[in-house]
Each structure stands twice: as structure tokens, then as C-alpha cells.
Amino acid sequence: MSVKEPTGGGSGSVFRTKSIEQSIRDTEEPEHALNRSLSALDLTVFGVGVIIGTGIFVLTGVAAREHAGPATALSFVTAGIVCALAALCYAEFASTVPVAGSAYTFSYASIGELPAWIIGWDLVLEFALGTAVVAVGWSGYVRSLLDNAGWKLPDALSGPDAPGPFGFDLLAFLLVLLLTGVLILGMKLSARLTAVVVAIKVTVVLIVIIAGAFFIKAANWQPFIPESETREGGSGLDAPLVQLMFGYEPTSFGVPGIFTAAAVVFFAFIGFDVVATAAEETRNPQRDMPIGILGSLLICTTLYVAVTVVVTGMQHYTRLTIDAPLADAFKSTGHPWYAGLISFGAAVGLITVCMILLLGQTRVFFAMSRDGLLPRFFSKVHPRYATPYRSTILLGCVIAVVAGFTSISELAELVNIGTLFAFVVVAIGVIVLRRTRPDLDRAFRTPWVPVLPIASVAASLWLMLNLPGETWARFAGWMVVGFIVYFAYGRGHSRMVGAAGRVDDLPKAG
């Protein structure tokens, strides 16, 4: 049968779309085909593996002490709902368009090439910076554990912040190289390593919840929602964009504080969308992608709320520390042994966070390369392992060097604006694709379209406005570079150049 493949504005338009059929056919090219080996359980484990990192051990203290008190538990629920709105949109796309690239691929199929490039270009930066930051953080935890055991690395190999004229973070460098090798050897091996590490850190989290429950004092939850009070905001570009735009006075505690804290703890959820980058390597993406995305989000939200309830019950929110609230809460009850256990869980947990962020970046880069927007050289897969080894080696080596020579303070905080921007684009894409391709067989359908996607856009935009102005400035700078690369190389080398707009004898996607 003949199936028309819309190309959205013609082959010369920057808003030309890549049809679902074309995207799926690209996955069948022998030199560019990834191995389908992942199950719903593997995807769920990946999601839990990347979401549960230092956020669950650190952000609880920041949010409770400075913004919402014990009501931080409601902030986690709020942030989880925002992510769930986006997750429902991701689930429809990932099951309908089971192709590597996540938000990049989804926007290419629905909105157009230039928006897809913008998302892909931003996600490459997000995942690269995130991988380097996590690797450096993991190195710090491991050095601390080694110091406690009486083993100390030379200052020259302890990072650029160490005393002396030369500093190189050997542990962060080696971790990224090791995980690069694991990713090259295949997704199944990566899934097995992730499963082991996730089991360890979830066990540690459960021990914290169960053990901490015995030290809860109900008086520490009073008041559950502290009275609202005006707080000092940042100045200049350090201030949230919404404050710079409207000049309002930020509020801590009370009901507004719950939403302010939600913007803070939202970043503990970042990562569930990485699951969507593995759609092409899933055995049954139509069934397994929604399970993996929504299942991992539900598990992590439940654990986050439980940890928050426990830690604010163990120690009054006004006395929680910023750097290590869980560990210090146990110390305050006379059980310092748990502090070491929490540090161990955080160190082990960061391994999977680092690996899955690197996985997500290589898959987005691979998808952009396969489409010709980046050099096609990097989209060749390994003849034995069927992994994108060229892009993995390139990105792994670059990130390893960045992690080795750069401190966390220089890397700065992970730029989360890209993730929220991806949420916006994916939600819009669901609405657009429902109108332009109603014929597609959708194994999972986002409910209440267009109301739910519009709500997802609004929630994501609100959190974006609560990000500092400097984050928006970095985002704008990176986008300018991206526009230059796209118009200088990507637009002319795109495989959509000269697309006829009709392909015969193709099965419908679905």
C-alpha cells in the first residue's frame, strides 16, 4: 500500500518534518541499527538508576529548611505531578516513535527540523555537563570514603581544587572511561550493571526510611506548613527570571513556599526522560516504554516523599543541614553509623546516574548524526555489539577530560532549563501529531488531549521562569552557537534535503 509521508513545508524548509515511517525505516539500516535487548524491567531500572542520585540525599534539607518545612513532602508530590504530565506525553511518543533520540526525535516527527535541532543541541550539552558534574561528585564521595579508611590519593590526582600547582581528578576521569567501555560492550551489560547498583542504592534508601521511622518525633512536624514569610531574593542574574521580569518579593513557607520548594526539588526528578532515549533498543517499545517511564517516576516519587517525611520527623526542619541532611539527622539521634551508610549509598548510586546520562547523550548525538545534522561518521554502529561506538568513544573521552580537569564550581550547576524546554516541546508535539497523523496506531495514548499537554506546558514554563537569569543567559549563549552550527552544516547536510515527500509500500507505524 502507499503511505504518504508529510515533510512539513518542503525539503528546503527549516520546519520540514521527518515522517514516522522514515524514522522507523532508518532504524533498519544495518550500519545504523541498534540492538533491541531491553525489557520493561530494564527500562524501569534505568529510570530509577538515573533519578535517584544525590538529590534524595541533599535537596530535602535545602527545600525543608529554606522554603517549605515538613510540607516539602507536598513539594515532592507537586514536582512529581509536573513530571508525570510530561511523562504521559513522553510515553505516547516513545511507544509510537520507538527511535533513539527522545525529545529530539519526537519534535522532528511533529514540529520540524529546526525545533528538533534546538532540542537535540541543548540535550547534548545537558547530558554532557550532567555526566561531568556527577563524575566529579562521585570522585569526592569516594575520596572521602578512602580518607576514612586511611588511604589518600596524592594531591595532584585529587582534582583541580587540591593544593599544588597541578590538579587532575583521576577518579572522575577513570569512571567516565570505564562507563564508556561498558556502554560500547552493549546495552544488556549496561542494564545488568545498572540493576546491581540500583538494588544497592534502593536498599540503602529503604534502610534509611525504615530505620529513621523509629526516631521520628511528631513534634518535629509542627507546624507542618510554616507561616509564610518574605525572604531576600537573589540580585542581578542570580535572581529568578520571574522576579527580574515582575519585581515581586519571593516568599518562603506557607502555601507559596510549597511551590517554591517544588521548583527546587524538581531537579531531583530529572532523568526519567533519559529512558525515552533507549526506545530503539527496547524489545517491545509499544508496551515497555510507558511502563518504564511511568513506573520509574512513580517509584522514585514514593521514595522521595517517604524520605522527606522521615527526615523532617527525625529533626526539626530549622535544624536540618544543607549539605548532608539525612546523614546529620541520624547523627543528631546518636546513630552516626548511618551517615557512613548514606555516603556509601550516594557514592554507589552516582555510578548509574553518570552512566545513564552518558547513555542518553550518546543516543541523542547518534540520532542527530544518523539524520545528517551532525557528521554521519558518528552514526555507524559496532559490527559485533551493535552500539554507536564512535560517538560513544568521542563523547566519553571529551567528558572524561572535562571531568578530570574541571571542578564542580567551574562546571556550575547542571543547566536544567533544557529538560524543561524539552518537556514543553514534547507536549506541543503530542497535540500537533494528533492533528497531522491521526492515522497512527498509538499503543499508549496521552489522556485528555489537548488539556493535559497544555497543562504540562504551563507547569514547565512556570518552573523555567523560576530559574535564575544566569541560567537563561547560558541557555541563550549555547543556542546561538547551535544556530550557527545548524545553518553552517546541519541544514545543508540533512538527509531531508531533496526529500520527495512520498514513499511507496511502507507499513504504517505503530
PDB file of C-alpha atoms in Angstrom, residues 57-298:
ATOM      1  CA  PHE A  57      20.283  12.865  49.979  1.00  0.00           C
ATOM      2  CA  VAL A  58      20.732  16.639  49.646  1.00  0.00           C
ATOM      3  CA  LEU A  59      17.734  18.551  48.266  1.00  0.00           C
ATOM      4  CA  THR A  60      15.469  17.528  51.128  1.00  0.00           C
ATOM      5  CA  GLY A  61      17.457  19.705  53.533  1.00  0.00           C
ATOM      6  CA  VAL A  62      17.581  22.738  51.233  1.00  0.00           C
ATOM      7  CA  ALA A  63      13.864  22.638  50.458  1.00  0.00           C
ATOM      8  CA  ALA A  64      12.703  21.988  54.012  1.00  0.00           C
ATOM      9  CA  ARG A  65      14.940  24.448  55.806  1.00  0.00           C
ATOM     10  CA  GLU A  66      14.660  27.361  53.398  1.00  0.00           C
ATOM     11  CA  HIS A  67      11.312  27.002  51.651  1.00  0.00           C
ATOM     12  CA  ALA A  68       8.593  24.646  52.892  1.00  0.00           C
ATOM     13  CA  GLY A  69       9.418  22.931  56.203  1.00  0.00           C
ATOM     14  CA  PRO A  70       7.794  19.487  56.634  1.00  0.00           C
ATOM     15  CA  ALA A  71       5.457  20.374  53.753  1.00  0.00           C
ATOM     16  CA  THR A  72       8.415  19.625  51.461  1.00  0.00           C
ATOM     17  CA  ALA A  73       6.743  16.218  51.121  1.00  0.00           C
ATOM     18  CA  LEU A  74       3.930  18.033  49.274  1.00  0.00           C
ATOM     19  CA  SER A  75       6.564  19.798  47.155  1.00  0.00           C
ATOM     20  CA  PHE A  76       7.885  16.427  46.006  1.00  0.00           C
ATOM     21  CA  VAL A  77       4.343  15.394  45.142  1.00  0.00           C
ATOM     22  CA  THR A  78       3.867  18.648  43.189  1.00  0.00           C
ATOM     23  CA  ALA A  79       7.130  18.189  41.289  1.00  0.00           C
ATOM     24  CA  GLY A  80       6.194  14.566  40.638  1.00  0.00           C
ATOM     25  CA  ILE A  81       2.867  15.677  39.145  1.00  0.00           C
ATOM     26  CA  VAL A  82       4.653  18.131  36.821  1.00  0.00           C
ATOM     27  CA  CYS A  83       6.950  15.325  35.697  1.00  0.00           C
ATOM     28  CA  ALA A  84       4.003  12.931  35.353  1.00  0.00           C
ATOM     29  CA  LEU A  85       2.272  15.349  32.961  1.00  0.00           C
ATOM     30  CA  ALA A  86       5.394  15.342  30.808  1.00  0.00           C
ATOM     31  CA  ALA A  87       5.864  11.586  31.279  1.00  0.00           C
ATOM     32  CA  LEU A  88       2.419  10.852  29.842  1.00  0.00           C
ATOM     33  CA  CYS A  89       3.384  12.823  26.730  1.00  0.00           C
ATOM     34  CA  TYR A  90       6.762  11.081  26.502  1.00  0.00           C
ATOM     35  CA  ALA A  91       5.074   7.691  26.846  1.00  0.00           C
ATOM     36  CA  GLU A  92       2.830   8.297  23.820  1.00  0.00           C
ATOM     37  CA  PHE A  93       5.731   9.456  21.669  1.00  0.00           C
ATOM     38  CA  ALA A  94       8.182   6.765  22.781  1.00  0.00           C
ATOM     39  CA  SER A  95       5.679   3.980  22.073  1.00  0.00           C
ATOM     40  CA  THR A  96       4.551   5.482  18.746  1.00  0.00           C
ATOM     41  CA  VAL A  97       8.015   6.577  17.530  1.00  0.00           C
ATOM     42  CA  PRO A  98      10.365   3.931  19.006  1.00  0.00           C
ATOM     43  CA  VAL A  99      13.532   5.611  17.749  1.00  0.00           C
ATOM     44  CA  ALA A 100      16.660   6.778  19.584  1.00  0.00           C
ATOM     45  CA  GLY A 101      16.881  10.477  20.407  1.00  0.00           C
ATOM     46  CA  SER A 102      13.999  11.097  22.804  1.00  0.00           C
ATOM     47  CA  ALA A 103      12.666  14.675  22.595  1.00  0.00           C
ATOM     48  CA  TYR A 104      14.862  15.390  19.555  1.00  0.00           C
ATOM     49  CA  THR A 105      13.285  12.588  17.516  1.00  0.00           C
ATOM     50  CA  PHE A 106       9.772  13.358  18.740  1.00  0.00           C
ATOM     51  CA  SER A 107       9.975  17.033  17.776  1.00  0.00           C
ATOM     52  CA  TYR A 108      11.499  16.148  14.369  1.00  0.00           C
ATOM     53  CA  ALA A 109       8.455  13.990  13.627  1.00  0.00           C
ATOM     54  CA  SER A 110       5.898  16.568  14.717  1.00  0.00           C
ATOM     55  CA  ILE A 111       7.109  20.176  14.755  1.00  0.00           C
ATOM     56  CA  GLY A 112      10.077  20.355  12.402  1.00  0.00           C
ATOM     57  CA  GLU A 113      13.815  20.096  11.866  1.00  0.00           C
ATOM     58  CA  LEU A 114      14.939  23.385  13.404  1.00  0.00           C
ATOM     59  CA  PRO A 115      13.000  22.881  16.676  1.00  0.00           C
ATOM     60  CA  ALA A 116      14.359  19.316  16.756  1.00  0.00           C
ATOM     61  CA  TRP A 117      17.893  20.614  16.301  1.00  0.00           C
ATOM     62  CA  ILE A 118      17.412  23.136  19.109  1.00  0.00           C
ATOM     63  CA  ILE A 119      16.259  20.389  21.480  1.00  0.00           C
ATOM     64  CA  GLY A 120      18.974  17.953  20.417  1.00  0.00           C
ATOM     65  CA  TRP A 121      21.690  20.568  20.664  1.00  0.00           C
ATOM     66  CA  ASP A 122      20.541  21.512  24.139  1.00  0.00           C
ATOM     67  CA  LEU A 123      20.235  17.910  25.348  1.00  0.00           C
ATOM     68  CA  VAL A 124      23.803  17.178  24.218  1.00  0.00           C
ATOM     69  CA  LEU A 125      25.004  19.984  26.489  1.00  0.00           C
ATOM     70  CA  GLU A 126      22.675  18.978  29.329  1.00  0.00           C
ATOM     71  CA  PHE A 127      23.780  15.354  29.392  1.00  0.00           C
ATOM     72  CA  ALA A 128      27.477  16.163  28.877  1.00  0.00           C
ATOM     73  CA  LEU A 129      27.566  18.719  31.674  1.00  0.00           C
ATOM     74  CA  GLY A 130      25.479  16.468  33.900  1.00  0.00           C
ATOM     75  CA  THR A 131      27.772  13.478  33.338  1.00  0.00           C
ATOM     76  CA  ALA A 132      30.874  15.513  34.185  1.00  0.00           C
ATOM     77  CA  VAL A 133      29.304  17.055  37.300  1.00  0.00           C
ATOM     78  CA  VAL A 134      28.131  13.667  38.580  1.00  0.00           C
ATOM     79  CA  ALA A 135      31.542  12.080  37.912  1.00  0.00           C
ATOM     80  CA  VAL A 136      33.277  14.824  39.898  1.00  0.00           C
ATOM     81  CA  GLY A 137      30.738  14.449  42.710  1.00  0.00           C
ATOM     82  CA  TRP A 138      31.258  10.674  42.767  1.00  0.00           C
ATOM     83  CA  SER A 139      35.009  11.224  42.987  1.00  0.00           C
ATOM     84  CA  GLY A 140      34.541  13.432  46.032  1.00  0.00           C
ATOM     85  CA  TYR A 141      32.448  10.787  47.820  1.00  0.00           C
ATOM     86  CA  VAL A 142      34.979   8.044  47.054  1.00  0.00           C
ATOM     87  CA  ARG A 143      37.949  10.151  48.202  1.00  0.00           C
ATOM     88  CA  SER A 144      36.102  10.830  51.444  1.00  0.00           C
ATOM     89  CA  LEU A 145      35.481   7.115  51.979  1.00  0.00           C
ATOM     90  CA  LEU A 146      39.149   6.358  51.161  1.00  0.00           C
ATOM     91  CA  ASP A 147      40.313   9.008  53.616  1.00  0.00           C
ATOM     92  CA  ASN A 148      38.169   7.417  56.331  1.00  0.00           C
ATOM     93  CA  ALA A 149      39.835   4.093  55.543  1.00  0.00           C
ATOM     94  CA  GLY A 150      43.319   5.651  55.822  1.00  0.00           C
ATOM     95  CA  TRP A 151      44.041   5.770  52.088  1.00  0.00           C
ATOM     96  CA  LYS A 152      44.735   9.139  50.495  1.00  0.00           C
ATOM     97  CA  LEU A 153      45.314   9.962  46.864  1.00  0.00           C
ATOM     98  CA  PRO A 154      48.169  12.360  46.017  1.00  0.00           C
ATOM     99  CA  ASP A 155      47.002  15.978  45.832  1.00  0.00           C
ATOM    100  CA  ALA A 156      47.963  16.150  42.161  1.00  0.00           C
ATOM    101  CA  LEU A 157      45.395  13.422  41.402  1.00  0.00           C
ATOM    102  CA  SER A 158      42.617  14.734  43.639  1.00  0.00           C
ATOM    103  CA  GLY A 159      41.190  17.370  41.330  1.00  0.00           C
ATOM    104  CA  PRO A 160      41.935  20.973  40.350  1.00  0.00           C
ATOM    105  CA  ASP A 161      40.813  22.286  43.754  1.00  0.00           C
ATOM    106  CA  ALA A 162      43.535  20.318  45.563  1.00  0.00           C
ATOM    107  CA  PRO A 163      46.642  22.150  46.859  1.00  0.00           C
ATOM    108  CA  GLY A 164      49.560  22.420  44.476  1.00  0.00           C
ATOM    109  CA  PRO A 165      50.314  23.767  41.004  1.00  0.00           C
ATOM    110  CA  PHE A 166      48.646  20.867  39.179  1.00  0.00           C
ATOM    111  CA  GLY A 167      45.403  19.088  39.851  1.00  0.00           C
ATOM    112  CA  PHE A 168      43.742  16.281  37.932  1.00  0.00           C
ATOM    113  CA  ASP A 169      40.716  14.312  39.126  1.00  0.00           C
ATOM    114  CA  LEU A 170      41.925  10.820  38.298  1.00  0.00           C
ATOM    115  CA  LEU A 171      38.899   9.029  39.782  1.00  0.00           C
ATOM    116  CA  ALA A 172      36.358  11.079  37.785  1.00  0.00           C
ATOM    117  CA  PHE A 173      38.412  10.597  34.611  1.00  0.00           C
ATOM    118  CA  LEU A 174      38.659   6.826  35.066  1.00  0.00           C
ATOM    119  CA  LEU A 175      34.962   6.462  35.954  1.00  0.00           C
ATOM    120  CA  VAL A 176      33.810   8.109  32.719  1.00  0.00           C
ATOM    121  CA  LEU A 177      36.248   5.998  30.650  1.00  0.00           C
ATOM    122  CA  LEU A 178      35.113   2.803  32.394  1.00  0.00           C
ATOM    123  CA  LEU A 179      31.436   3.566  31.798  1.00  0.00           C
ATOM    124  CA  THR A 180      32.218   4.457  28.180  1.00  0.00           C
ATOM    125  CA  GLY A 181      33.642   0.960  27.748  1.00  0.00           C
ATOM    126  CA  VAL A 182      30.572  -0.610  29.376  1.00  0.00           C
ATOM    127  CA  LEU A 183      28.233   1.278  27.028  1.00  0.00           C
ATOM    128  CA  ILE A 184      30.245   0.160  23.983  1.00  0.00           C
ATOM    129  CA  LEU A 185      30.008  -3.505  25.039  1.00  0.00           C
ATOM    130  CA  GLY A 186      26.235  -3.441  24.841  1.00  0.00           C
ATOM    131  CA  MET A 187      23.007  -2.288  26.422  1.00  0.00           C
ATOM    132  CA  LYS A 188      22.332  -5.610  28.112  1.00  0.00           C
ATOM    133  CA  LEU A 189      25.611  -5.410  30.037  1.00  0.00           C
ATOM    134  CA  SER A 190      24.788  -1.812  30.925  1.00  0.00           C
ATOM    135  CA  ALA A 191      21.358  -2.914  32.142  1.00  0.00           C
ATOM    136  CA  ARG A 192      22.858  -5.672  34.311  1.00  0.00           C
ATOM    137  CA  LEU A 193      25.371  -3.296  35.908  1.00  0.00           C
ATOM    138  CA  THR A 194      22.605  -0.769  36.480  1.00  0.00           C
ATOM    139  CA  ALA A 195      20.364  -3.400  38.067  1.00  0.00           C
ATOM    140  CA  VAL A 196      23.052  -4.351  40.601  1.00  0.00           C
ATOM    141  CA  VAL A 197      23.855  -0.752  41.523  1.00  0.00           C
ATOM    142  CA  VAL A 198      20.188   0.284  41.696  1.00  0.00           C
ATOM    143  CA  ALA A 199      19.471  -2.649  44.013  1.00  0.00           C
ATOM    144  CA  ILE A 200      22.227  -1.453  46.346  1.00  0.00           C
ATOM    145  CA  LYS A 201      21.185   2.183  46.498  1.00  0.00           C
ATOM    146  CA  VAL A 202      17.456   1.469  46.764  1.00  0.00           C
ATOM    147  CA  THR A 203      18.286  -0.874  49.648  1.00  0.00           C
ATOM    148  CA  VAL A 204      20.210   1.947  51.327  1.00  0.00           C
ATOM    149  CA  VAL A 205      17.269   4.328  50.818  1.00  0.00           C
ATOM    150  CA  LEU A 206      14.828   1.781  52.260  1.00  0.00           C
ATOM    151  CA  ILE A 207      17.108   1.229  55.270  1.00  0.00           C
ATOM    152  CA  VAL A 208      17.154   4.982  55.839  1.00  0.00           C
ATOM    153  CA  ILE A 209      13.350   5.135  55.659  1.00  0.00           C
ATOM    154  CA  ILE A 210      12.723   2.111  57.885  1.00  0.00           C
ATOM    155  CA  ALA A 211      15.436   2.877  60.444  1.00  0.00           C
ATOM    156  CA  GLY A 212      14.592   6.579  60.519  1.00  0.00           C
ATOM    157  CA  ALA A 213      10.932   5.814  61.198  1.00  0.00           C
ATOM    158  CA  PHE A 214      11.907   4.608  64.695  1.00  0.00           C
ATOM    159  CA  PHE A 215      13.421   8.020  65.536  1.00  0.00           C
ATOM    160  CA  ILE A 216      10.522  10.194  64.382  1.00  0.00           C
ATOM    161  CA  LYS A 217       9.106  12.707  66.862  1.00  0.00           C
ATOM    162  CA  ALA A 218       5.702  14.046  65.874  1.00  0.00           C
ATOM    163  CA  ALA A 219       6.564  17.415  67.455  1.00  0.00           C
ATOM    164  CA  ASN A 220       9.135  17.988  64.703  1.00  0.00           C
ATOM    165  CA  TRP A 221       6.296  18.148  62.158  1.00  0.00           C
ATOM    166  CA  GLN A 222       4.737  21.148  63.925  1.00  0.00           C
ATOM    167  CA  PRO A 223       3.847  23.289  62.117  1.00  0.00           C
ATOM    168  CA  PHE A 224       3.540  21.099  59.025  1.00  0.00           C
ATOM    169  CA  ILE A 225       3.098  24.176  56.822  1.00  0.00           C
ATOM    170  CA  PRO A 226       5.053  27.035  58.497  1.00  0.00           C
ATOM    171  CA  GLU A 227       3.683  30.567  58.277  1.00  0.00           C
ATOM    172  CA  SER A 228       4.545  32.459  55.122  1.00  0.00           C
ATOM    173  CA  GLU A 229       7.364  34.992  55.284  1.00  0.00           C
ATOM    174  CA  THR A 230       9.144  37.248  52.810  1.00  0.00           C
ATOM    175  CA  ARG A 231      12.689  36.238  52.025  1.00  0.00           C
ATOM    176  CA  GLU A 232      15.534  38.005  50.309  1.00  0.00           C
ATOM    177  CA  GLY A 233      15.885  37.045  46.681  1.00  0.00           C
ATOM    178  CA  GLY A 234      18.976  36.980  44.554  1.00  0.00           C
ATOM    179  CA  SER A 235      20.368  40.044  42.862  1.00  0.00           C
ATOM    180  CA  GLY A 236      21.206  40.584  39.239  1.00  0.00           C
ATOM    181  CA  LEU A 237      21.248  37.452  37.119  1.00  0.00           C
ATOM    182  CA  ASP A 238      21.290  35.303  40.284  1.00  0.00           C
ATOM    183  CA  ALA A 239      17.610  36.136  40.801  1.00  0.00           C
ATOM    184  CA  PRO A 240      14.824  34.013  39.272  1.00  0.00           C
ATOM    185  CA  LEU A 241      13.729  35.300  35.867  1.00  0.00           C
ATOM    186  CA  VAL A 242      10.148  35.826  37.072  1.00  0.00           C
ATOM    187  CA  GLN A 243      11.500  38.110  39.812  1.00  0.00           C
ATOM    188  CA  LEU A 244      13.572  40.067  37.298  1.00  0.00           C
ATOM    189  CA  MET A 245      10.550  40.390  34.989  1.00  0.00           C
ATOM    190  CA  PHE A 246       7.901  41.352  37.529  1.00  0.00           C
ATOM    191  CA  GLY A 247       9.907  42.524  40.538  1.00  0.00           C
ATOM    192  CA  TYR A 248       7.880  40.534  43.059  1.00  0.00           C
ATOM    193  CA  GLU A 249       9.173  39.701  46.525  1.00  0.00           C
ATOM    194  CA  PRO A 250       9.833  35.941  46.851  1.00  0.00           C
ATOM    195  CA  THR A 251       8.087  34.109  49.674  1.00  0.00           C
ATOM    196  CA  SER A 252       9.272  31.248  51.865  1.00  0.00           C
ATOM    197  CA  PHE A 253       6.998  28.790  53.673  1.00  0.00           C
ATOM    198  CA  GLY A 254       3.240  28.843  53.613  1.00  0.00           C
ATOM    199  CA  VAL A 255       1.474  27.533  50.515  1.00  0.00           C
ATOM    200  CA  PRO A 256       3.673  29.643  48.163  1.00  0.00           C
ATOM    201  CA  GLY A 257       6.726  28.062  49.785  1.00  0.00           C
ATOM    202  CA  ILE A 258       5.482  24.613  48.781  1.00  0.00           C
ATOM    203  CA  PHE A 259       5.582  25.634  45.121  1.00  0.00           C
ATOM    204  CA  THR A 260       8.931  27.394  45.523  1.00  0.00           C
ATOM    205  CA  ALA A 261      10.339  24.205  47.035  1.00  0.00           C
ATOM    206  CA  ALA A 262       8.793  22.223  44.180  1.00  0.00           C
ATOM    207  CA  ALA A 263      10.952  24.222  41.749  1.00  0.00           C
ATOM    208  CA  VAL A 264      13.987  23.247  43.848  1.00  0.00           C
ATOM    209  CA  VAL A 265      13.240  19.543  44.297  1.00  0.00           C
ATOM    210  CA  PHE A 266      12.087  19.189  40.672  1.00  0.00           C
ATOM    211  CA  PHE A 267      15.723  18.736  39.764  1.00  0.00           C
ATOM    212  CA  ALA A 268      15.840  15.544  41.798  1.00  0.00           C
ATOM    213  CA  PHE A 269      13.469  14.029  39.209  1.00  0.00           C
ATOM    214  CA  ILE A 270      15.472  14.954  36.145  1.00  0.00           C
ATOM    215  CA  GLY A 271      16.470  11.836  34.279  1.00  0.00           C
ATOM    216  CA  PHE A 272      13.254   9.903  33.720  1.00  0.00           C
ATOM    217  CA  ASP A 273      13.164  11.312  30.191  1.00  0.00           C
ATOM    218  CA  VAL A 274      16.503   9.599  29.511  1.00  0.00           C
ATOM    219  CA  VAL A 275      14.534   6.343  29.440  1.00  0.00           C
ATOM    220  CA  ALA A 276      12.951   7.534  26.189  1.00  0.00           C
ATOM    221  CA  THR A 277      16.390   7.681  24.517  1.00  0.00           C
ATOM    222  CA  ALA A 278      16.530   3.863  24.714  1.00  0.00           C
ATOM    223  CA  ALA A 279      13.279   3.324  22.779  1.00  0.00           C
ATOM    224  CA  GLU A 280      15.121   1.939  19.759  1.00  0.00           C
ATOM    225  CA  GLU A 281      16.895  -0.654  21.929  1.00  0.00           C
ATOM    226  CA  THR A 282      13.699  -1.971  23.531  1.00  0.00           C
ATOM    227  CA  ARG A 283      12.239  -5.324  22.504  1.00  0.00           C
ATOM    228  CA  ASN A 284       8.604  -4.213  22.709  1.00  0.00           C
ATOM    229  CA  PRO A 285       8.636  -0.395  22.909  1.00  0.00           C
ATOM    230  CA  GLN A 286       4.875  -0.047  22.398  1.00  0.00           C
ATOM    231  CA  ARG A 287       4.256  -1.850  25.687  1.00  0.00           C
ATOM    232  CA  ASP A 288       7.507  -1.395  27.612  1.00  0.00           C
ATOM    233  CA  MET A 289       8.292   2.322  27.154  1.00  0.00           C
ATOM    234  CA  PRO A 290       5.184   3.597  29.031  1.00  0.00           C
ATOM    235  CA  ILE A 291       5.847   1.073  31.813  1.00  0.00           C
ATOM    236  CA  GLY A 292       9.495   2.112  32.122  1.00  0.00           C
ATOM    237  CA  ILE A 293       8.858   5.862  32.062  1.00  0.00           C
ATOM    238  CA  LEU A 294       5.801   5.998  34.337  1.00  0.00           C
ATOM    239  CA  GLY A 295       6.925   3.120  36.586  1.00  0.00           C
ATOM    240  CA  SER A 296      10.305   4.638  37.428  1.00  0.00           C
ATOM    241  CA  LEU A 297       8.716   8.027  38.098  1.00  0.00           C
ATOM    242  CA  LEU A 298       6.117   6.519  40.460  1.00  0.00           C
TER     243      LEU A 298
END
